[in-house]
PDB file of C-alpha atoms in Angstrom:
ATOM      1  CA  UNK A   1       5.506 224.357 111.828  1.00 41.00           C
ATOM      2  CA  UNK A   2       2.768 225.251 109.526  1.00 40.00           C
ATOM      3  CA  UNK A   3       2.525 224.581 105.857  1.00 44.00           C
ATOM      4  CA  UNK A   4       3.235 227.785 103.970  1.00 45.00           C
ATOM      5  CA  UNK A   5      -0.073 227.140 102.088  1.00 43.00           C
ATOM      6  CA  UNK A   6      -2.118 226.628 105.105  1.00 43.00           C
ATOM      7  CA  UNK A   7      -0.946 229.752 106.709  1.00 44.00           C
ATOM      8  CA  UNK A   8      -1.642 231.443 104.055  1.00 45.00           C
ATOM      9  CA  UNK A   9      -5.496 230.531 104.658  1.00 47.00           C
ATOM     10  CA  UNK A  10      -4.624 231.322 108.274  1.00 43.00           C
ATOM     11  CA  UNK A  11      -4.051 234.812 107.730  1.00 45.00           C
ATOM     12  CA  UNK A  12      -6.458 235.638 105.033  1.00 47.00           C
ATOM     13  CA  UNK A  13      -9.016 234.382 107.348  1.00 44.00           C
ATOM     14  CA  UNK A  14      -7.623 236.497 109.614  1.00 49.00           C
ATOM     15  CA  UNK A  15      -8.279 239.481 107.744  1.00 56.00           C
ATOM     16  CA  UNK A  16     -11.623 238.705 106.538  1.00 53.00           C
ATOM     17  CA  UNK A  17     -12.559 238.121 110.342  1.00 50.00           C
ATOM     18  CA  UNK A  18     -10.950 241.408 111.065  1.00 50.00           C
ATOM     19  CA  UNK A  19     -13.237 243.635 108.708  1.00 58.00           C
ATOM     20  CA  UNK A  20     -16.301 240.802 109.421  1.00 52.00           C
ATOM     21  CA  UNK A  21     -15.491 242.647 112.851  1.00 49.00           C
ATOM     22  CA  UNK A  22     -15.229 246.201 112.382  1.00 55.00           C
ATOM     23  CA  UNK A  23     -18.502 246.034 110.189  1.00 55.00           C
ATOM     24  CA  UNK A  24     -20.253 244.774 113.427  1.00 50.00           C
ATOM     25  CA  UNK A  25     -18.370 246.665 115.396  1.00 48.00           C
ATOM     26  CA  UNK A  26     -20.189 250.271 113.625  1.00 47.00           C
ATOM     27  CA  UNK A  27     -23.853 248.589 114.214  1.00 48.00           C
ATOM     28  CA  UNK A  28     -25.173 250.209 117.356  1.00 47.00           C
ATOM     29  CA  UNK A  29     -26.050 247.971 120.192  1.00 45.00           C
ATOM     30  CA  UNK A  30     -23.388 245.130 119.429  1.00 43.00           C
ATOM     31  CA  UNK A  31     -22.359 242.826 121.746  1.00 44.00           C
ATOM     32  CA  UNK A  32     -18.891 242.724 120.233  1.00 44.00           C
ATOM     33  CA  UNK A  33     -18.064 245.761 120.016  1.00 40.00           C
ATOM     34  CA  UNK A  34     -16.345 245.894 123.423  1.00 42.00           C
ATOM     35  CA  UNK A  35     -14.417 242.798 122.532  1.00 41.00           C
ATOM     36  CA  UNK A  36     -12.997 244.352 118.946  1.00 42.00           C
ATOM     37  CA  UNK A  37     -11.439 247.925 120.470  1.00 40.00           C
ATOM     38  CA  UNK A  38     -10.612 250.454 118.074  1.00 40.00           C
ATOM     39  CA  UNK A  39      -7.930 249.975 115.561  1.00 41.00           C
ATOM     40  CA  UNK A  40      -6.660 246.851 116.548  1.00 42.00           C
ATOM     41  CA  UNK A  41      -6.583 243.803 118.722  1.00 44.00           C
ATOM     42  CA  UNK A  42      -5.633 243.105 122.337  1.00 43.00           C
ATOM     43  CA  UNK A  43      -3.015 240.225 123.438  1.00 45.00           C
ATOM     44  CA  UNK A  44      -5.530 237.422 123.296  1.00 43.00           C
ATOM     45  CA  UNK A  45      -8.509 238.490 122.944  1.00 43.00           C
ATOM     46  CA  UNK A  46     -11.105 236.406 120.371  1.00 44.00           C
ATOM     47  CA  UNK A  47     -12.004 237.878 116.907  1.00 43.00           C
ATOM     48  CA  UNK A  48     -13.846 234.757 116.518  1.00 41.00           C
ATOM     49  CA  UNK A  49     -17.401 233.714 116.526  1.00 43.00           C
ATOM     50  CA  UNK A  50     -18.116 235.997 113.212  1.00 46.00           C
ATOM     51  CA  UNK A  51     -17.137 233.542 111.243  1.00 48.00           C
ATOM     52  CA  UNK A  52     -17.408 229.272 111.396  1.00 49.00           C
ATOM     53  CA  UNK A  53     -13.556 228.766 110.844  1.00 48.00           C
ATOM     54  CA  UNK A  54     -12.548 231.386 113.227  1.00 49.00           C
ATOM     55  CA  UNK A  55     -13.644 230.635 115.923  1.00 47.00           C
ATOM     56  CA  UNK A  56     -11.130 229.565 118.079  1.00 53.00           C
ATOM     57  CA  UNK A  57      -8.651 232.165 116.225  1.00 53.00           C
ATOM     58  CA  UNK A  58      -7.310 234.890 118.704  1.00 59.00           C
ATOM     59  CA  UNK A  59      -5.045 237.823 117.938  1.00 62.00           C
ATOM     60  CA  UNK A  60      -2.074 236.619 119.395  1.00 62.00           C
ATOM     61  CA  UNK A  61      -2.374 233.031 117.602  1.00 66.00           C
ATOM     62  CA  UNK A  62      -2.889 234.576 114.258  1.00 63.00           C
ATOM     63  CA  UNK A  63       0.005 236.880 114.731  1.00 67.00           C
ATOM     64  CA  UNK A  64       2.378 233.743 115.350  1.00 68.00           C
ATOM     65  CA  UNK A  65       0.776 231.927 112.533  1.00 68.00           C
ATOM     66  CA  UNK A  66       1.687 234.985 109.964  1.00 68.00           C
ATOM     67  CA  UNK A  67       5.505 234.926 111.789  1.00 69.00           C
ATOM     68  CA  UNK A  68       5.766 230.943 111.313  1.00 69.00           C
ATOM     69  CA  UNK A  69       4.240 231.623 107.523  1.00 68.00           C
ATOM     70  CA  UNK A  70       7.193 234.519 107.199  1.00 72.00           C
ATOM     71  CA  UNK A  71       9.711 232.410 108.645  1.00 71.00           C
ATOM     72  CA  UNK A  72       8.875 228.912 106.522  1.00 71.00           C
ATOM     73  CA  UNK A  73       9.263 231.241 103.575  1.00 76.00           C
ATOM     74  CA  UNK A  74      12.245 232.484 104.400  1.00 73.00           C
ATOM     75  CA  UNK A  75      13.387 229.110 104.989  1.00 71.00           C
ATOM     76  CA  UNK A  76      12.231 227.651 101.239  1.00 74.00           C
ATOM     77  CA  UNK A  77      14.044 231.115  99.950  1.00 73.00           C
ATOM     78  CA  UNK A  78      17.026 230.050 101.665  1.00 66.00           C
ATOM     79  CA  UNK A  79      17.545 226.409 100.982  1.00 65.00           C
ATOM     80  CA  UNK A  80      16.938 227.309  97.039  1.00 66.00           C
ATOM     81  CA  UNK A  81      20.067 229.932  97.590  1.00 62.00           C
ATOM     82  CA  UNK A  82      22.160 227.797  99.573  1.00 58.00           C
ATOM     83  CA  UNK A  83      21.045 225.093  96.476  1.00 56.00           C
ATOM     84  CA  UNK A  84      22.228 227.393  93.693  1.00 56.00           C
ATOM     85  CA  UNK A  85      25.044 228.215  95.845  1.00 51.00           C
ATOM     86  CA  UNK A  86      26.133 224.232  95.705  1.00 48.00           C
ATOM     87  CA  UNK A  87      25.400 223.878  92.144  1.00 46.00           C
ATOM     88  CA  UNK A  88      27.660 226.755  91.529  1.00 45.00           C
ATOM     89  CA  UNK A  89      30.397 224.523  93.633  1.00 43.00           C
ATOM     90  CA  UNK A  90      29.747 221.563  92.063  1.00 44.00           C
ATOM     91  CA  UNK A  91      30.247 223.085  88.114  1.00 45.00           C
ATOM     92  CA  UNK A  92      32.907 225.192  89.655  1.00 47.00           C
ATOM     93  CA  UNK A  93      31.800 228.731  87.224  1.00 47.00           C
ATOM     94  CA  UNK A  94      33.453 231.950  87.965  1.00 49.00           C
ATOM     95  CA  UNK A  95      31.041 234.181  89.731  1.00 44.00           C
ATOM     96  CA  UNK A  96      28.826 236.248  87.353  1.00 46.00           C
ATOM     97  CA  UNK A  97      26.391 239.164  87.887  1.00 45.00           C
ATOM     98  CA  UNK A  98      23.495 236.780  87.324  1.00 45.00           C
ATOM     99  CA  UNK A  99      24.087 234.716  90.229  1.00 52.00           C
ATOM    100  CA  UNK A 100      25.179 236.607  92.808  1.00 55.00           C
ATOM    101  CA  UNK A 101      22.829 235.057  95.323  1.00 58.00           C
ATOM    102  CA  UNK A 102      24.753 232.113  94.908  1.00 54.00           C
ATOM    103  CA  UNK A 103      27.549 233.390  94.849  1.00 56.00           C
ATOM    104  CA  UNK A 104      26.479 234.692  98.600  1.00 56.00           C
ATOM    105  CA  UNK A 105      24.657 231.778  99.594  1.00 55.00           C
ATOM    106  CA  UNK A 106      28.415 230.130  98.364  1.00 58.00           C
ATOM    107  CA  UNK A 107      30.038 232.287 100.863  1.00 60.00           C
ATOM    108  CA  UNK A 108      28.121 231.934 103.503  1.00 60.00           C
ATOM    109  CA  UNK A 109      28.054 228.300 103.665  1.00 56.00           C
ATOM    110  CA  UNK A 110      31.986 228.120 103.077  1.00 55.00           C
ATOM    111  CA  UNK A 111      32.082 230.404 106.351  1.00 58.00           C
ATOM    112  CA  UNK A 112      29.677 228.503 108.145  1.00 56.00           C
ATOM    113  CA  UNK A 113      30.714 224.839 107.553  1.00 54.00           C
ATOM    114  CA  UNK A 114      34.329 226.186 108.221  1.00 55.00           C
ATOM    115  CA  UNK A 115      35.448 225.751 104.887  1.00 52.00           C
ATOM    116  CA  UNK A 116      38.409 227.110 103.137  1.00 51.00           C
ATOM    117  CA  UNK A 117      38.016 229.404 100.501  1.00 52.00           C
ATOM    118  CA  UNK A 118      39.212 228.038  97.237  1.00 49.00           C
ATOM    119  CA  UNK A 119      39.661 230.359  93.996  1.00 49.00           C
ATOM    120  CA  UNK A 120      38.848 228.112  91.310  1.00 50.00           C
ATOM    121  CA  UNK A 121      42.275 227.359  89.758  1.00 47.00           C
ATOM    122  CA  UNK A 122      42.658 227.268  86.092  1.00 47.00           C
ATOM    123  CA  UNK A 123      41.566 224.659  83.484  1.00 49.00           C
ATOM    124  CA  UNK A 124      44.485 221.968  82.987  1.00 50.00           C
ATOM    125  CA  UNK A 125      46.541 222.840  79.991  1.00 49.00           C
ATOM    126  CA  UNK A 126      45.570 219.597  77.754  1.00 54.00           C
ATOM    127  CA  UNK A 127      41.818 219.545  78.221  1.00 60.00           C
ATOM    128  CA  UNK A 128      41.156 215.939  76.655  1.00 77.00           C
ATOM    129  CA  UNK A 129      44.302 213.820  77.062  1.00 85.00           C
ATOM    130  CA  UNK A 130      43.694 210.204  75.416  1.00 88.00           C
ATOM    131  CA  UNK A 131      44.021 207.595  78.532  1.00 90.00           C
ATOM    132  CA  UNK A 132      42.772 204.647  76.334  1.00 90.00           C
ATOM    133  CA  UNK A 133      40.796 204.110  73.429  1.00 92.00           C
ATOM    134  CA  UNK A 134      39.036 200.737  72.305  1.00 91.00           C
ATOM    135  CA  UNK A 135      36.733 198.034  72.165  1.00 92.00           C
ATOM    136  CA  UNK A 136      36.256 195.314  74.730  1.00 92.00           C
ATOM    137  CA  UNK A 137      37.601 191.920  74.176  1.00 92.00           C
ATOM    138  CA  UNK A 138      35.534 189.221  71.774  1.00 93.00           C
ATOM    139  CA  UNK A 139      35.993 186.926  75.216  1.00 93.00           C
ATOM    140  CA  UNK A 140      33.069 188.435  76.732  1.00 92.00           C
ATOM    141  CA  UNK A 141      31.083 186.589  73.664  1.00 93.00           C
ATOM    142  CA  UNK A 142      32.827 183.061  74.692  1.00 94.00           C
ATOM    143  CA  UNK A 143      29.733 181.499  76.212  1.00 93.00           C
ATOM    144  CA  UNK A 144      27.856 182.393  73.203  1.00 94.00           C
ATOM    145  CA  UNK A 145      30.630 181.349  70.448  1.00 95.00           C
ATOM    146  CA  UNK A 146      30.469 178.246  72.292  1.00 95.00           C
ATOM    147  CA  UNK A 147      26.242 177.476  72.481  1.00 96.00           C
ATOM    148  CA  UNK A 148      26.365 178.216  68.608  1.00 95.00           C
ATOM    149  CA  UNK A 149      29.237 176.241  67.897  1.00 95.00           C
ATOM    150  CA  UNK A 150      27.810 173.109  69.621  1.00 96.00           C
ATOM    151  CA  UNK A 151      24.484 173.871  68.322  1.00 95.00           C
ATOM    152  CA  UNK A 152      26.772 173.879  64.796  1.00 94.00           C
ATOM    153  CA  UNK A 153      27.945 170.819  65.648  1.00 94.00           C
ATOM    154  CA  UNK A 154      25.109 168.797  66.045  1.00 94.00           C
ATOM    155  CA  UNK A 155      22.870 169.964  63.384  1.00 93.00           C
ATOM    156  CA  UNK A 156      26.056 168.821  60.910  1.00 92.00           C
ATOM    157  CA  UNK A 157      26.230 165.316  63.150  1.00 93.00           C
ATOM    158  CA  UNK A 158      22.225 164.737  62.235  1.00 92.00           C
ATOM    159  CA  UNK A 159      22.316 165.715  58.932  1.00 91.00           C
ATOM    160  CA  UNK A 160      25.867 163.604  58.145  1.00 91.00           C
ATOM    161  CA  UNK A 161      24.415 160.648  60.336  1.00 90.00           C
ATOM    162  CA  UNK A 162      21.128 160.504  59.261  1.00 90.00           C
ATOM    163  CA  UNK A 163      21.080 161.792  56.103  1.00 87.00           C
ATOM    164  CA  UNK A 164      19.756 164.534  56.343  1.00 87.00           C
ATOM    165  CA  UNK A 165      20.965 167.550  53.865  1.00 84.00           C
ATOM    166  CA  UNK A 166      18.141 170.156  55.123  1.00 87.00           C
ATOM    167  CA  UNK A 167      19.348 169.931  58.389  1.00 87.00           C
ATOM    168  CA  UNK A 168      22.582 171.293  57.414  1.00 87.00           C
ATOM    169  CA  UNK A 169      21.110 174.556  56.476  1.00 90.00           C
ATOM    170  CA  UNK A 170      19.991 175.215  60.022  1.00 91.00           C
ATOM    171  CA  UNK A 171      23.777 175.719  60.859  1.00 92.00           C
ATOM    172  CA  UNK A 172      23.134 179.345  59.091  1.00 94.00           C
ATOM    173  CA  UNK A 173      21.336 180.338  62.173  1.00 95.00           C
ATOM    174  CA  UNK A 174      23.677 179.600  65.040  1.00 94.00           C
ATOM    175  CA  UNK A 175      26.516 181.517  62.591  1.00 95.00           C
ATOM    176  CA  UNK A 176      24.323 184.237  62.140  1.00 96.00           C
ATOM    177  CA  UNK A 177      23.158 184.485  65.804  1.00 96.00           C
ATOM    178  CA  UNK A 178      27.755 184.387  66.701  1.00 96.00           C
ATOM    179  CA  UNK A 179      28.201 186.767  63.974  1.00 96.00           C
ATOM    180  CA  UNK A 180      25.549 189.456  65.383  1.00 96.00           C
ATOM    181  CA  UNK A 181      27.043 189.009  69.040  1.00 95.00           C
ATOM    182  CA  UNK A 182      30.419 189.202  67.367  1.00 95.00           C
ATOM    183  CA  UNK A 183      29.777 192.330  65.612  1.00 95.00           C
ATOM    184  CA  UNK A 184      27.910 194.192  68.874  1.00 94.00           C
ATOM    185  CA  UNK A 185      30.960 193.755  70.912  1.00 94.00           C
ATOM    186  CA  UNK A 186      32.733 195.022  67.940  1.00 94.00           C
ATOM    187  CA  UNK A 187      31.076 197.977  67.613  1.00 94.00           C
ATOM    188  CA  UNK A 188      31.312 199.396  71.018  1.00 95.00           C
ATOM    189  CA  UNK A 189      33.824 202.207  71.001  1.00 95.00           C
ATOM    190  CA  UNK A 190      35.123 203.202  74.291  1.00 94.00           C
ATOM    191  CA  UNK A 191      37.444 206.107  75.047  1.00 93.00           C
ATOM    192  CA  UNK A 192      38.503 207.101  78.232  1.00 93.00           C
ATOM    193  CA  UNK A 193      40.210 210.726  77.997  1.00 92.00           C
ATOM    194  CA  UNK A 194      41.446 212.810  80.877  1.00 91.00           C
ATOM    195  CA  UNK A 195      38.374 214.619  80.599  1.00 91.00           C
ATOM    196  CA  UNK A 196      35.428 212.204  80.597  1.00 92.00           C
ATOM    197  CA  UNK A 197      34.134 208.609  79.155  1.00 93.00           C
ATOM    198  CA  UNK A 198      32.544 208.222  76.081  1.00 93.00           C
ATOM    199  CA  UNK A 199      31.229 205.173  74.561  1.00 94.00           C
ATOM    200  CA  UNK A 200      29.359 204.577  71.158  1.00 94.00           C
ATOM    201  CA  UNK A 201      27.120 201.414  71.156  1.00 94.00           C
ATOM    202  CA  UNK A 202      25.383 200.146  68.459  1.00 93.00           C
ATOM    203  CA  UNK A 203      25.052 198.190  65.130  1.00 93.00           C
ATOM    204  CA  UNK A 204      22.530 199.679  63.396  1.00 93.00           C
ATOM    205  CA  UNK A 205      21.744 202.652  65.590  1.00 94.00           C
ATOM    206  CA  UNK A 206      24.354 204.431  67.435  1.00 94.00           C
ATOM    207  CA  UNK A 207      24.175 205.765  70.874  1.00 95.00           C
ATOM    208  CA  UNK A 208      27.017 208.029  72.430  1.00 94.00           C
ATOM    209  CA  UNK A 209      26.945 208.519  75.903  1.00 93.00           C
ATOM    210  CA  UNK A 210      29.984 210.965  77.774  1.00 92.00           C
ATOM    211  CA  UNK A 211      30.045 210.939  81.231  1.00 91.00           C
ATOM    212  CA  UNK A 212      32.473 213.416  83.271  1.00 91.00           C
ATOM    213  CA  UNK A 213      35.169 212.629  85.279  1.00 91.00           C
ATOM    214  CA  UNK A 214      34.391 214.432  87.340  1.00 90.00           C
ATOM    215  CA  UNK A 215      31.405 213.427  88.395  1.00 89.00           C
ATOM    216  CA  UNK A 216      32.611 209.847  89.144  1.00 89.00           C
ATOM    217  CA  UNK A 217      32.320 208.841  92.452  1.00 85.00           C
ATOM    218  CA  UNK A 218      33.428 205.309  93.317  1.00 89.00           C
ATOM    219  CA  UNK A 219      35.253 203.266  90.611  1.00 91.00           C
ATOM    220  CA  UNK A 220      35.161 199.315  91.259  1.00 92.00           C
ATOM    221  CA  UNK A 221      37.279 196.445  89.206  1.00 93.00           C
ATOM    222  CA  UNK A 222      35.708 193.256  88.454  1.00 93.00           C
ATOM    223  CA  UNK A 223      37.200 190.158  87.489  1.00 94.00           C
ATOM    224  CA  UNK A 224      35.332 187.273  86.557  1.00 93.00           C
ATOM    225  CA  UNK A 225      37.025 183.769  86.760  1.00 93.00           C
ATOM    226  CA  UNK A 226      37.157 183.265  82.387  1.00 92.00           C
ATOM    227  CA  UNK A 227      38.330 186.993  82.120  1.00 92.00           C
ATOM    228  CA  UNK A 228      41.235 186.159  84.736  1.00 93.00           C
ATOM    229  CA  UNK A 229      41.950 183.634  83.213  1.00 93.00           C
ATOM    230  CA  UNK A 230      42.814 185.400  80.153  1.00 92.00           C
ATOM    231  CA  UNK A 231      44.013 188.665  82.155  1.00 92.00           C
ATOM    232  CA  UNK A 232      41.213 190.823  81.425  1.00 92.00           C
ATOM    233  CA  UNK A 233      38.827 193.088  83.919  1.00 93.00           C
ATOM    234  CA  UNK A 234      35.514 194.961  83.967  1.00 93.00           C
ATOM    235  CA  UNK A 235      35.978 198.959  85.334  1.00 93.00           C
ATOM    236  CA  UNK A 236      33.072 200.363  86.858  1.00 91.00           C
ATOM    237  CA  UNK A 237      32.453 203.909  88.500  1.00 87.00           C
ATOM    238  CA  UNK A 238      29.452 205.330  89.835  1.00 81.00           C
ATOM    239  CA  UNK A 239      28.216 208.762  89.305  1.00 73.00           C
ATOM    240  CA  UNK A 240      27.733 211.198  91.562  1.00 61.00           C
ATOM    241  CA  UNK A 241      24.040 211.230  92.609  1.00 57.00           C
ATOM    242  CA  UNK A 242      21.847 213.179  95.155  1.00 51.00           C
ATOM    243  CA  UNK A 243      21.209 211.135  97.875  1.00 51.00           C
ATOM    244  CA  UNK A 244      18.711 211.419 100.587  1.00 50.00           C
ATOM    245  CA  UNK A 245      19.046 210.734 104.192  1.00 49.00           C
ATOM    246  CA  UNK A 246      16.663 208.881 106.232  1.00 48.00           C
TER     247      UNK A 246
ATOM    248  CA  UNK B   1      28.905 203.247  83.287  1.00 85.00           C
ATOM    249  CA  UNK B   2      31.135 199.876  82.702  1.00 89.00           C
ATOM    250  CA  UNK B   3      34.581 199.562  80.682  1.00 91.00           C
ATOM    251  CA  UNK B   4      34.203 195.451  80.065  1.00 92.00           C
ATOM    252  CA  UNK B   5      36.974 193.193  79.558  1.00 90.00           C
ATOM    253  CA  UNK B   6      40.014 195.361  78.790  1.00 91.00           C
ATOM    254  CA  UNK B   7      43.550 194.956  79.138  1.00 90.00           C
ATOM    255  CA  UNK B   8      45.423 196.566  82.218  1.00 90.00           C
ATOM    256  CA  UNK B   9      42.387 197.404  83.713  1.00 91.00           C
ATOM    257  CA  UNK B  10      43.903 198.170  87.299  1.00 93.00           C
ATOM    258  CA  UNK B  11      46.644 200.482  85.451  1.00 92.00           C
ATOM    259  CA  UNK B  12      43.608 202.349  84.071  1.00 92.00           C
ATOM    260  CA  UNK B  13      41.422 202.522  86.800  1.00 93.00           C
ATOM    261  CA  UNK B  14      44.277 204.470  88.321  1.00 93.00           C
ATOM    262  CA  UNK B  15      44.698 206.954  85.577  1.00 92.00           C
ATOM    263  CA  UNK B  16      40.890 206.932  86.311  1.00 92.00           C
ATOM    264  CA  UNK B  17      41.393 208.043  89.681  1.00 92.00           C
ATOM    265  CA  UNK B  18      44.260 210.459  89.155  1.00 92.00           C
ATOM    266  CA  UNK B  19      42.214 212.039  86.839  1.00 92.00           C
ATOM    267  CA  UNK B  20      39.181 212.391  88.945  1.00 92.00           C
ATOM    268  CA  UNK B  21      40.805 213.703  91.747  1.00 91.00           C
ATOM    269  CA  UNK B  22      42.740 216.703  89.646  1.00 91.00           C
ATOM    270  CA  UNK B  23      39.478 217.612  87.938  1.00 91.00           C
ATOM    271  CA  UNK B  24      37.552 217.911  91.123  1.00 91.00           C
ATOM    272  CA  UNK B  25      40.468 219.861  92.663  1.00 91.00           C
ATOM    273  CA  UNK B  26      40.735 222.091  89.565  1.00 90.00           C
ATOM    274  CA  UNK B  27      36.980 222.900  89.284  1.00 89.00           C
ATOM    275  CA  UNK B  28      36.764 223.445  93.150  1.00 89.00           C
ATOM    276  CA  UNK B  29      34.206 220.737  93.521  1.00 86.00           C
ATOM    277  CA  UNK B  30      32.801 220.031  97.435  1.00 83.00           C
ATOM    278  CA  UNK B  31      30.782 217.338  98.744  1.00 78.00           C
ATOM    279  CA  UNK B  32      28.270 218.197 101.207  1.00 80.00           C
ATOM    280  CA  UNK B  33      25.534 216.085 103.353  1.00 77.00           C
ATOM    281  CA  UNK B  34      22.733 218.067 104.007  1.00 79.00           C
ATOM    282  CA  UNK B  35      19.397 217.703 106.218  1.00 74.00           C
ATOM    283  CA  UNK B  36      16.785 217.193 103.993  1.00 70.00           C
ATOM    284  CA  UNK B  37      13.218 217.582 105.735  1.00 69.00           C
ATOM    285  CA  UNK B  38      10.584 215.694 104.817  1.00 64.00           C
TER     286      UNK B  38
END
């Protein structure tokens, strides 16, 4: 099938070839003239040689090119309907005056997948129903609590053994680098509703992110070894995404 | 989007799911796999 652009150029060629003809066709004495006919063309016959790109063009090739054109548009003008018509299943809206070609489009594709017609039913009757609310556990911060305390430890064990007061002063940095980690765990606020996720990261900076329920596709549970041990698990869903196949 | 290191986390995951599965019902949401033609 044609590109929609290069048809286009097809048939506008087409026409210019057309009236390139008729011109020659009124000159007395032209060759072509018996080839052209009257008002139109035959089945077949050659408008070309009048112009370099048309040469090869013939009536009945030109007419399928304009039909193929026709029907490729028809095609783009359907997919964006039956596109609309999805998007209008996915957010699950009443139908408004607006959209009524997806509301169509909606239609048609329930009837022609074989799908049941649904009415939308009502919202539930407590929209955002608290499912938990929180911040994860200061164990995901163990490996680090542990690098800075050793560090700790042996920057006092130089400075005690060897005399060494300065050195002591360095143990400032690994308590500063466990009391940042410390306080970025802290300050991530998750709360799952029935609704939708939100979580609020950030020390200095916030950033709130919601994502709908129901727009979650898979959800997966993790469990590291040092957060079984202590009876504790990652959740992780996946949103809904478009996905193309190959 | 990750929940990290919480308590319970199966018992949630299944209010997660119950959750899901009522709001896609309620909203009338459909998944479809379509041709795409490149």
């Amino acid at each position: 099938m044609l590109d929609g652009v290069v048809g286009a150029e097809v048939v506008v060629a087409y026409r210019v070839g057309l009236r390139f003809a008729r011109e020659r066709l009124a000159e007395p004495g032209d060759d072509h003239a018996d080839a052209i006919g009257g008002e139109g063309l035959g089945r077949g016959e050659r408008v070309g040689e009048f112009l370099p790109g048309m040469k090869r063009l013939t009536a009945r090739r030109a007419n399928g090119r304009r039909m193929n054109r026709s029907a490729s548009q028809r095609l783009r003008e359907a997919r964006s309907r039956i596109l609309r018509g999805i998007d209008i299943c996915e957010i699950g809206q009443p139908p408004v005056e607006k959209s009524k070609d997806a509301v169509i489009a909606r239609a048609g594709l329930a009837q022609a997948f074989d799908l049941p017609q649904l009415a939308p039913m009502p919202a539930p009757s407590s929209p955002r129903t608290p499912l938990w609310s929180g911040s994860p556990s200061q164990w995901l911060n163990f490996g680090s609590f542990t690098l800075c305390l050793l560090t700790s430890a042996a920057l006092a064990f130089v400075a005690i053994h060897w005399h060494v007061p300065l050195v002591a002063t360095g143990i400032a940095i690994p308590v500063a680098i466990a009391f940042w980690k410390w306080l970025k765990v802290r300050s991530l606020k998750i709360e799952v509703t029935s609704q939708r996720i939100s979580t609020q990261v950030g020390v200095l900076s916030r950033h709130r992110e919601d994502m709908e329920l129901y727009r979650v596709k898979d959800t997966t549970l993790h469990e590291p070894f040092l957060l079984r041990l202590v009876g504790r698990a990652n959740i992780s869903s996946d949103r809904r995404t478009a996905r193309r196949r190959t | 989007m990750i929940i990290p290191a919480i308590k319970n986390a199966e018992q949630l995951r299944q209010q997660i799911r119950t959750c899901v599965e009522a709001l896609r019902v309620s909203r009338g949401v459909r998944e479809m796999d379509m041709d795409v033609e490149t």
